[in-house]
Tab-separated table of C-alpha atoms in Angstrom:
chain	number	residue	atom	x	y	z
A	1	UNK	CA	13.265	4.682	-0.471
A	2	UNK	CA	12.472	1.733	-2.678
A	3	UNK	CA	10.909	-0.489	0.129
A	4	UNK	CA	8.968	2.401	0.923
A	5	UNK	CA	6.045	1.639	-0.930
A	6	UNK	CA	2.830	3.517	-0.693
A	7	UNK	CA	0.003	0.724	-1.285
A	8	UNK	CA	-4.111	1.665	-1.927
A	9	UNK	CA	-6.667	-0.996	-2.534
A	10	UNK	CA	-4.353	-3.582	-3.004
A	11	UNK	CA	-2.243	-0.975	-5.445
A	12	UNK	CA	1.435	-0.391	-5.249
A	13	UNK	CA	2.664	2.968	-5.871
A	14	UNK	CA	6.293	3.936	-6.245
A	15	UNK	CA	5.945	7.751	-5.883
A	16	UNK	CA	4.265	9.948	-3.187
A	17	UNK	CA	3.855	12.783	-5.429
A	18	UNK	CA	0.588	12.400	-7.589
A	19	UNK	CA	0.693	15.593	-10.357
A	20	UNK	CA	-2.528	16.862	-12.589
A	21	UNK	CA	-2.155	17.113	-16.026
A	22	UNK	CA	-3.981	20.130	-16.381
A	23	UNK	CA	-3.063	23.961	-17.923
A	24	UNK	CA	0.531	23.164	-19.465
A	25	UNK	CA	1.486	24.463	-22.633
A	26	UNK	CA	1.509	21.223	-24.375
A	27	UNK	CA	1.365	17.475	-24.114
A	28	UNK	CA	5.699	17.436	-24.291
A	29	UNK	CA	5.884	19.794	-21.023
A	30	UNK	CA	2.948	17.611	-18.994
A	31	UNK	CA	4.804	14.213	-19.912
A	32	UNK	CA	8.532	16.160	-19.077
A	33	UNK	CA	6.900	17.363	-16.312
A	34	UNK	CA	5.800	14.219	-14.949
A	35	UNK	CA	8.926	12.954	-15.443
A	36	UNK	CA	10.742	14.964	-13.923
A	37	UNK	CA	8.565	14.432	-11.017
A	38	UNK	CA	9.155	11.127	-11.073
A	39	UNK	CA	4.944	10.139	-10.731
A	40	UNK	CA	3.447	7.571	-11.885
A	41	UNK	CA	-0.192	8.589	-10.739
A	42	UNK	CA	-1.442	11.293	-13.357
A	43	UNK	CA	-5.083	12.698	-12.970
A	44	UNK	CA	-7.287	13.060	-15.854
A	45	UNK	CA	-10.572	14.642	-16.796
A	46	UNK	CA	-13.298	13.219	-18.963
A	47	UNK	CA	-14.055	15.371	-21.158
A	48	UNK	CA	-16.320	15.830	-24.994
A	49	UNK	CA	-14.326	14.427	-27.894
A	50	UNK	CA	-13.626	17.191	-30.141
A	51	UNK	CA	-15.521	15.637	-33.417
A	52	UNK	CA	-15.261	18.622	-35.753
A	53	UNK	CA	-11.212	18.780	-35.689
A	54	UNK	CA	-9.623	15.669	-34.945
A	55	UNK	CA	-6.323	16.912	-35.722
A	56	UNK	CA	-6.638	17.195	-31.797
A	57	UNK	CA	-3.867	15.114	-30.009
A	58	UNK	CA	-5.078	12.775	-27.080
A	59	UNK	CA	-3.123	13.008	-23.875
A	60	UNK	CA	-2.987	9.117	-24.274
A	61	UNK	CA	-0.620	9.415	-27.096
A	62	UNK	CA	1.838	11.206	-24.386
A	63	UNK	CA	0.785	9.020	-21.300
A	64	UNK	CA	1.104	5.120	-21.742
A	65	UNK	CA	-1.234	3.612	-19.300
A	66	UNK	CA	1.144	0.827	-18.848
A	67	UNK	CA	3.445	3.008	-17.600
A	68	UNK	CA	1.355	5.262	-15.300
A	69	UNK	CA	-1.613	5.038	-13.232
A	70	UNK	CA	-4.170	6.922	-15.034
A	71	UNK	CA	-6.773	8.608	-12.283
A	72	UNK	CA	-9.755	10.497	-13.754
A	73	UNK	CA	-11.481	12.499	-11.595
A	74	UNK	CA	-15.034	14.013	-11.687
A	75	UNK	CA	-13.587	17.667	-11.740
A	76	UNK	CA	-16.223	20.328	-12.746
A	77	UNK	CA	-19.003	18.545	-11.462
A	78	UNK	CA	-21.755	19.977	-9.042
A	79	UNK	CA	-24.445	17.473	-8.576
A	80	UNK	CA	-24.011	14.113	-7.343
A	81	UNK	CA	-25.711	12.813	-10.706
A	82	UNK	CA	-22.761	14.512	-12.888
A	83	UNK	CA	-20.471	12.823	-10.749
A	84	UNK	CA	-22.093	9.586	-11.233
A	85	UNK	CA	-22.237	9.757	-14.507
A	86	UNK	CA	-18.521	11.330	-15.185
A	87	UNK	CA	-17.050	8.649	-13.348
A	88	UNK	CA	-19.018	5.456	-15.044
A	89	UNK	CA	-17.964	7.319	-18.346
A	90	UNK	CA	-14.591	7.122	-17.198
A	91	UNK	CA	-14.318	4.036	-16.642
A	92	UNK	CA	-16.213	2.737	-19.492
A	93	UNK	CA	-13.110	4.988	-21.362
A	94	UNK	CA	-10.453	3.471	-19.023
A	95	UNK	CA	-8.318	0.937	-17.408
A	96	UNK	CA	-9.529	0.751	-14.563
A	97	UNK	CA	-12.531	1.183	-11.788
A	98	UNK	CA	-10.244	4.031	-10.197
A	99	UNK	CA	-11.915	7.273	-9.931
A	100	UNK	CA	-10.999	10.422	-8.003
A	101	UNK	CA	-14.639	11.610	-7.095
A	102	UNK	CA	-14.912	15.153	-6.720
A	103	UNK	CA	-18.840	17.000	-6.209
A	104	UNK	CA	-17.836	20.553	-6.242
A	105	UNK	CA	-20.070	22.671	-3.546
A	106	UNK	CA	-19.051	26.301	-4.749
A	107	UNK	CA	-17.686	28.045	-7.607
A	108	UNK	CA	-15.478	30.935	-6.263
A	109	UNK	CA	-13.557	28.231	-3.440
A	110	UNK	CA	-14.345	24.796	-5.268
A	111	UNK	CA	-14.598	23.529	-2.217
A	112	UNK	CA	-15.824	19.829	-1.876
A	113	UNK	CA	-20.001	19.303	-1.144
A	114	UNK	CA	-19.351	16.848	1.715
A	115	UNK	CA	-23.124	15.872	1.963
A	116	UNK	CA	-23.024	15.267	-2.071
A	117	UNK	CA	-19.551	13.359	-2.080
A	118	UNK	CA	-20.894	11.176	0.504
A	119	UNK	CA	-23.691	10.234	-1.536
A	120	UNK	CA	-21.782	9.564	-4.730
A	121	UNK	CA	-19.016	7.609	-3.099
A	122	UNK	CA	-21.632	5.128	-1.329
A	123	UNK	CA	-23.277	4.427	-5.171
A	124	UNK	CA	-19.948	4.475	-6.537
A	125	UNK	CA	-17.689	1.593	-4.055
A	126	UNK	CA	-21.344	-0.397	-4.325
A	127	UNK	CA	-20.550	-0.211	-7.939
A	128	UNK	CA	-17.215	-1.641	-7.113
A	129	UNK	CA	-15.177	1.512	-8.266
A	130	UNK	CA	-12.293	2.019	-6.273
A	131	UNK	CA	-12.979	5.869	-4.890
A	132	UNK	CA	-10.331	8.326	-3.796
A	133	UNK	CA	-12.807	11.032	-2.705
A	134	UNK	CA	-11.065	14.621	-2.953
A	135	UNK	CA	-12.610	16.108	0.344
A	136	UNK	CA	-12.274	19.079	2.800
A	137	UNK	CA	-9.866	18.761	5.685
A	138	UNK	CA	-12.870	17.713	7.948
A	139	UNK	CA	-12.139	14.733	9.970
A	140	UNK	CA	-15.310	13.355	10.671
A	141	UNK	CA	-16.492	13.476	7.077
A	142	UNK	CA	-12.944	11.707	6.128
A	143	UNK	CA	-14.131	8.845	8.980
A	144	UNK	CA	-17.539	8.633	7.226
A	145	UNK	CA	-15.864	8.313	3.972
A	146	UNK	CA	-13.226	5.375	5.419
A	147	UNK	CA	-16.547	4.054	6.533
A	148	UNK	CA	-18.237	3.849	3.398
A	149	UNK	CA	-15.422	2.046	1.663
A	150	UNK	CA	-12.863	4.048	0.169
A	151	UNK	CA	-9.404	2.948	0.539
A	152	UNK	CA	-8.100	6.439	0.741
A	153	UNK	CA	-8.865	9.730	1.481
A	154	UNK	CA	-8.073	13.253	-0.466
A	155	UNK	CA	-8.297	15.927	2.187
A	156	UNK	CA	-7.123	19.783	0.151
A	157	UNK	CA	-4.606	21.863	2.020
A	158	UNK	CA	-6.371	24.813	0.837
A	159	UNK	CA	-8.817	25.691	-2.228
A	160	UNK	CA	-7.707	24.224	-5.346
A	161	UNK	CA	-5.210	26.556	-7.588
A	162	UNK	CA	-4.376	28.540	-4.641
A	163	UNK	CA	-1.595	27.914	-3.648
A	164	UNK	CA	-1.713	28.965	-0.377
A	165	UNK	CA	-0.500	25.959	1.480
A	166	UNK	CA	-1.959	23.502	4.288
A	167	UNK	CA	-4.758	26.498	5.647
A	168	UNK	CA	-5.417	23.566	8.996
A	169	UNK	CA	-2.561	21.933	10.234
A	170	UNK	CA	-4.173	20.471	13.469
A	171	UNK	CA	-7.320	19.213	11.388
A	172	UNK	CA	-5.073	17.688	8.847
A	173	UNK	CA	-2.849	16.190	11.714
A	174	UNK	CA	-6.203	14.376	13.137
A	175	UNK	CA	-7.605	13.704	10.349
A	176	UNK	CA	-4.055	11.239	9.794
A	177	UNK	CA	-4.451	9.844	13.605
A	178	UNK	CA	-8.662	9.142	12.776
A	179	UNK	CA	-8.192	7.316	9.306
A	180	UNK	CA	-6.279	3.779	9.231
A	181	UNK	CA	-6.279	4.696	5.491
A	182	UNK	CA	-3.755	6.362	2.937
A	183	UNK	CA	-4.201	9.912	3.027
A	184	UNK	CA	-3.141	12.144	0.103
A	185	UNK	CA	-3.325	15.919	0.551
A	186	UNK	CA	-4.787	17.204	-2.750
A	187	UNK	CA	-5.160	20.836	-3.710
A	188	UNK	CA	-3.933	24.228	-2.547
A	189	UNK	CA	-0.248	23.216	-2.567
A	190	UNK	CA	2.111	26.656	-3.448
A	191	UNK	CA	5.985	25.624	-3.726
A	192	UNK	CA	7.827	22.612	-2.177
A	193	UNK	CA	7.972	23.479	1.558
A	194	UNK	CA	4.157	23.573	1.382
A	195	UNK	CA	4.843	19.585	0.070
A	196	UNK	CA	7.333	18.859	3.105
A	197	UNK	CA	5.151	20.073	5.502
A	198	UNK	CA	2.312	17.541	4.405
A	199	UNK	CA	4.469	14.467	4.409
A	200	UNK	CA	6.004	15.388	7.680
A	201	UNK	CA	2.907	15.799	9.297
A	202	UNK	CA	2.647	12.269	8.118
A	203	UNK	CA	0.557	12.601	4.635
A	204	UNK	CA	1.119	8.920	2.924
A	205	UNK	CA	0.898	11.399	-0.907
A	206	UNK	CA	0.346	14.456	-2.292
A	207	UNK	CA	-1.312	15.488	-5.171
A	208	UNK	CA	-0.911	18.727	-6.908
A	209	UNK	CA	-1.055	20.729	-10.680
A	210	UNK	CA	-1.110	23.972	-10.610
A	211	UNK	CA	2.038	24.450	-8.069
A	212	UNK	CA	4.339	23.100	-11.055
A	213	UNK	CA	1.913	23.589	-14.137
A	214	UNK	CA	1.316	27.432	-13.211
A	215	UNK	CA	5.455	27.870	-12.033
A	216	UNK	CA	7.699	30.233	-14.137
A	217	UNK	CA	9.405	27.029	-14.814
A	218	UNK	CA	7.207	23.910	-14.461
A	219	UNK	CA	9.990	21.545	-15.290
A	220	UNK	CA	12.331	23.216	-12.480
A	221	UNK	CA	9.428	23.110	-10.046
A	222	UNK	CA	8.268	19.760	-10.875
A	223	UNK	CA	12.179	18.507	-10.028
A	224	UNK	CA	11.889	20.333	-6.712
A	225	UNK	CA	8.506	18.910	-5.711
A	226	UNK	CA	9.922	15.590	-6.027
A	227	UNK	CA	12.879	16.354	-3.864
A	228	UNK	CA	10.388	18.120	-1.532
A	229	UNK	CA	8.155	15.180	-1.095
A	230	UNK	CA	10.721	12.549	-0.423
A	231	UNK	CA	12.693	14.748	2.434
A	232	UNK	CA	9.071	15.268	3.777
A	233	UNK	CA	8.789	11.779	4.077
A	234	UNK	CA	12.042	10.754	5.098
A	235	UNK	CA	11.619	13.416	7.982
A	236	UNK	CA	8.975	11.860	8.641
A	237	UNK	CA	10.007	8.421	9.128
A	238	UNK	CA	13.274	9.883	10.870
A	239	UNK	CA	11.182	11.224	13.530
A	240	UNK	CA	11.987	14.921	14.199
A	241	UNK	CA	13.160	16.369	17.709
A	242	UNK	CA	10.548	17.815	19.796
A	243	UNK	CA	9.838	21.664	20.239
A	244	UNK	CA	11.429	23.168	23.256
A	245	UNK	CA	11.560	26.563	24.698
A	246	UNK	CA	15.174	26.732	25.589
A	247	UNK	CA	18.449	26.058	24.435
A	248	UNK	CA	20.275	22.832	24.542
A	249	UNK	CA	23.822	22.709	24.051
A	250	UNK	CA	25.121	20.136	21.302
A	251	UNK	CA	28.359	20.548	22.436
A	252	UNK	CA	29.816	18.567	25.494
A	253	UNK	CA	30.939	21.290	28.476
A	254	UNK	CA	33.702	18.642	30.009
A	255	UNK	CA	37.241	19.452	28.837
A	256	UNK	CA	36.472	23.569	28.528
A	257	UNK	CA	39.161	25.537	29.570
B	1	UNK	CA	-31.932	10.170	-39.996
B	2	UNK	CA	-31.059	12.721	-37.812
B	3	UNK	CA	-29.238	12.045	-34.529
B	4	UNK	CA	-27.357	14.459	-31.855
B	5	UNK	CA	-23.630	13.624	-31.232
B	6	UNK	CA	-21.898	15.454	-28.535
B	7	UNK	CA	-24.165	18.463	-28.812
B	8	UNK	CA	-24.458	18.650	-32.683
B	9	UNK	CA	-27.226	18.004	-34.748
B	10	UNK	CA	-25.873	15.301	-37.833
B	11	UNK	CA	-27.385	12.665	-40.307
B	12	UNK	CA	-26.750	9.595	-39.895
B	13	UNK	CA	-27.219	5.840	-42.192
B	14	UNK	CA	-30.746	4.597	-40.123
B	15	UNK	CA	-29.188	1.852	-38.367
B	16	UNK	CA	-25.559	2.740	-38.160
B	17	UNK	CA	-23.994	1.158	-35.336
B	18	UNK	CA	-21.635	2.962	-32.934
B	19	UNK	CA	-18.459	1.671	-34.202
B	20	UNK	CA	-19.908	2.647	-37.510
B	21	UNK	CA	-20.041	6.460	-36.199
B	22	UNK	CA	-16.590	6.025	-34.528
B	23	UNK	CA	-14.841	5.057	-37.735
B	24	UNK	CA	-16.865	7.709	-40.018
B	25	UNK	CA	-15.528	10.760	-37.437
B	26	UNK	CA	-12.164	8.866	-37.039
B	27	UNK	CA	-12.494	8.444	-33.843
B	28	UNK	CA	-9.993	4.991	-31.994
B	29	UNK	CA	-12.823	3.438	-30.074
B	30	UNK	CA	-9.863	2.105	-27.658
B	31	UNK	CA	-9.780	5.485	-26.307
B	32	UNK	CA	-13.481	6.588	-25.648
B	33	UNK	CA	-16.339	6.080	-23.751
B	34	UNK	CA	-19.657	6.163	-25.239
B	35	UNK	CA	-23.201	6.921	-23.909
B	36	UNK	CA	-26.462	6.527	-26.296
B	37	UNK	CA	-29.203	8.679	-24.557
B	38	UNK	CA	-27.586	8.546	-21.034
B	39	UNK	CA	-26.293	5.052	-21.125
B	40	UNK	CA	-22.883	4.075	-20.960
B	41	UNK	CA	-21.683	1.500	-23.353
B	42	UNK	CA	-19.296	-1.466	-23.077
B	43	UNK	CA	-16.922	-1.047	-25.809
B	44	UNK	CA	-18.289	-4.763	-26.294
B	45	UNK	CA	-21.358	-3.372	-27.974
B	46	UNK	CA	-19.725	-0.722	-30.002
B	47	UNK	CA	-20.260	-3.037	-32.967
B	48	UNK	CA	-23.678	-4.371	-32.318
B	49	UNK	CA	-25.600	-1.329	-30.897
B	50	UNK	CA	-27.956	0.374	-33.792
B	51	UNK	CA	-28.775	4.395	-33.320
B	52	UNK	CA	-31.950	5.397	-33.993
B	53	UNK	CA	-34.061	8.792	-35.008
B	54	UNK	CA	-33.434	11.184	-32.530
B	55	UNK	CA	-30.501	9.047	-30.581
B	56	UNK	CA	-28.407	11.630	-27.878
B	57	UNK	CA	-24.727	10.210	-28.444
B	58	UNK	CA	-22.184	11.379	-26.313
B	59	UNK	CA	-18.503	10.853	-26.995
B	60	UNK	CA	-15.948	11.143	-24.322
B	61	UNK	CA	-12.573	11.240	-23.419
B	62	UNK	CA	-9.751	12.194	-20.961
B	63	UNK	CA	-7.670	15.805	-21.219
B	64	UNK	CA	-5.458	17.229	-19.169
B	65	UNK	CA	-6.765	17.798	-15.110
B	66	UNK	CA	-6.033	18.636	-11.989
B	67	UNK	CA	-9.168	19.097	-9.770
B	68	UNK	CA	-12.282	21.754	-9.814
B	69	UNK	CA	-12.538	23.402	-13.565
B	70	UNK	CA	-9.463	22.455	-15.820
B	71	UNK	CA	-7.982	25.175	-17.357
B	72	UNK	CA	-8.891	25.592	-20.942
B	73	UNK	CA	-11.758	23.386	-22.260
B	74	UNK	CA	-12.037	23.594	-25.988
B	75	UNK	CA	-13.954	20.632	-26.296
B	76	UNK	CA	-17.100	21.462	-23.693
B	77	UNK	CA	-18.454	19.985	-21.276
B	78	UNK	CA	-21.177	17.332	-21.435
């Protein structure tokens, strides 16, 4: 699927499957992880510099931003001034004006304050950062953010860690036909059909960390979200058959005895 | 002089700059982001920007994250 290129803001992208780099063991299992995944768009959180032990490895040292598209996001923050303020940080830290705004509305489901991200992405694409707003699967807010300027939209499958799996089909399905944008289901994904089902539905991405961070076997599962993700797609591009009640034979009747 | 970095209370040279600090806590400015009472700085003016009695310094960096809160956060948040 090399010509198959996902493209955001002008950005080429050679894998659909986005991973988080947060709660593995160590920095050797995120980078085999990721590797085995085969992504080269890693999300990172800004974070306090530990200045009493710097014996501390940084993630950096594992991830070579030549090699992958680092993505910080704005995780943990509730306001739309934290969010502001994580995401200038971040890219006063980083490489680039990327910045995967998230303005948390609620502790127990995380789920996105639409009203507050909004906000924050209007400040944030005037400041010329190039916003990938994580979102709820709510297709008029993921018009409003199109509107506003972001060249992509993050719409969860379900809360964030769950791992229960795309919760709204039919509002993730019209949220693809409203948007003329790349949309990348983030958050909620369980195990690889959960994956499929996204990019079949017609998902450009998905983005995901605690499906292969919190597995058994994160390497294993991180090998079969990759494999997930590209069938979903190439399903998707195939074109499945439609749904019908009845049988149809796939056998020809002439020449039975 | 006294000044706050990250949350802690430390003396500081009056006058230190920020790449000053950076080097003193071995700390590869190439990697950080730095904010002096709620501004951020361009690493451009790491080496000319003085602290001062009293300065708020905040240090920053990226760990491991997915979305929402990430997992174990030794180092705090801001």
């Amino acid at each position: 699927m090399s010509d198959d290129r996902l493209i955001i803001a002008g950005r080429e992208f050679k894998s659909r499957l986005w991973v988080g780099t947060g709660k593995y063991k160590d920095f050797v299992e995120t980078k085999k992880a990721i590797d085995t995944a085969g992504a080269d768009v890693v999300t990172v959180a800004v974070r306090r510099v530990n200045i009493t032990d710097r014996s501390k490895e940084n993630l950096l040292d594992y991830l070579d931003p030549k090699k992958y598209t680092i993505l910080p996001n704005t995780a943990g923050c509730y306001t739309v001034e934290d969010a502001l303020r994580y995401a200038r940080l971040a890219r006063a830290a980083g490489i680039s004006d990327l910045v995967k705004l998230e303005v948390i509305g609620d502790e127990r489901t995380l789920f996105p304050d639409t009203a507050g991200l909004i906000e924050a992405a209007k400040i944030l694409v005037k400041e010329g950062f190039i916003v990938l707003p994580y979102t709820n699967d709510d297709p008029v807010v993921a018009k409003k953010l199109v509107d506003i300027g972001c060249p992509a939209v993050m719409p969860l499958a379900a809360p964030i860690g769950s791992g229960l799996g795309i919760r709204n089909p039919y509002n993730l399905k019209i949220i693809l036909e409203m948007v003329k944008v790349p949309v990348i289901v983030d958050a909620g994904v369980g195990t690889a059909s959960d994956a499929t089902l996204a990019m079949e539905y017609g998902a450009d991405a998905v983005l995901m960390n605690t499906a292969i961070a919190g597995a058994r076997d994160p390497i294993a599962m991180a090998e079969a979200m990759k494999y997930a993700v590209e069938a979903g797609r190439l399903a998707y591009k195939a074109g499945r058959i439609p749904r019908k009640l009845y049988a149809t034979a796939s056998s020809p009747i002439e020449g039975m005895l | 002089m006294k000044i706050q970095v990250n949350g802690e209370g430390r003396t500081a040279n009056a006058g230190v700059t920020v790449a000053e600090l950076l080097r003193e806590l071995d700390i590869r400015p190439d990697r950080v982001a730095v904010e002096v009472n709620t501004e951020v700085l361009n690493r451009q003016e790491f080496e000319r920007r003085g602290l001062h009695e009293g300065d708020h310094v905040e240090i920053i960096s990226f760990i491991g994250g997915g979305a929402g809160e990430c997992g174990d956060l030794s180092i705090g948040r801001l």
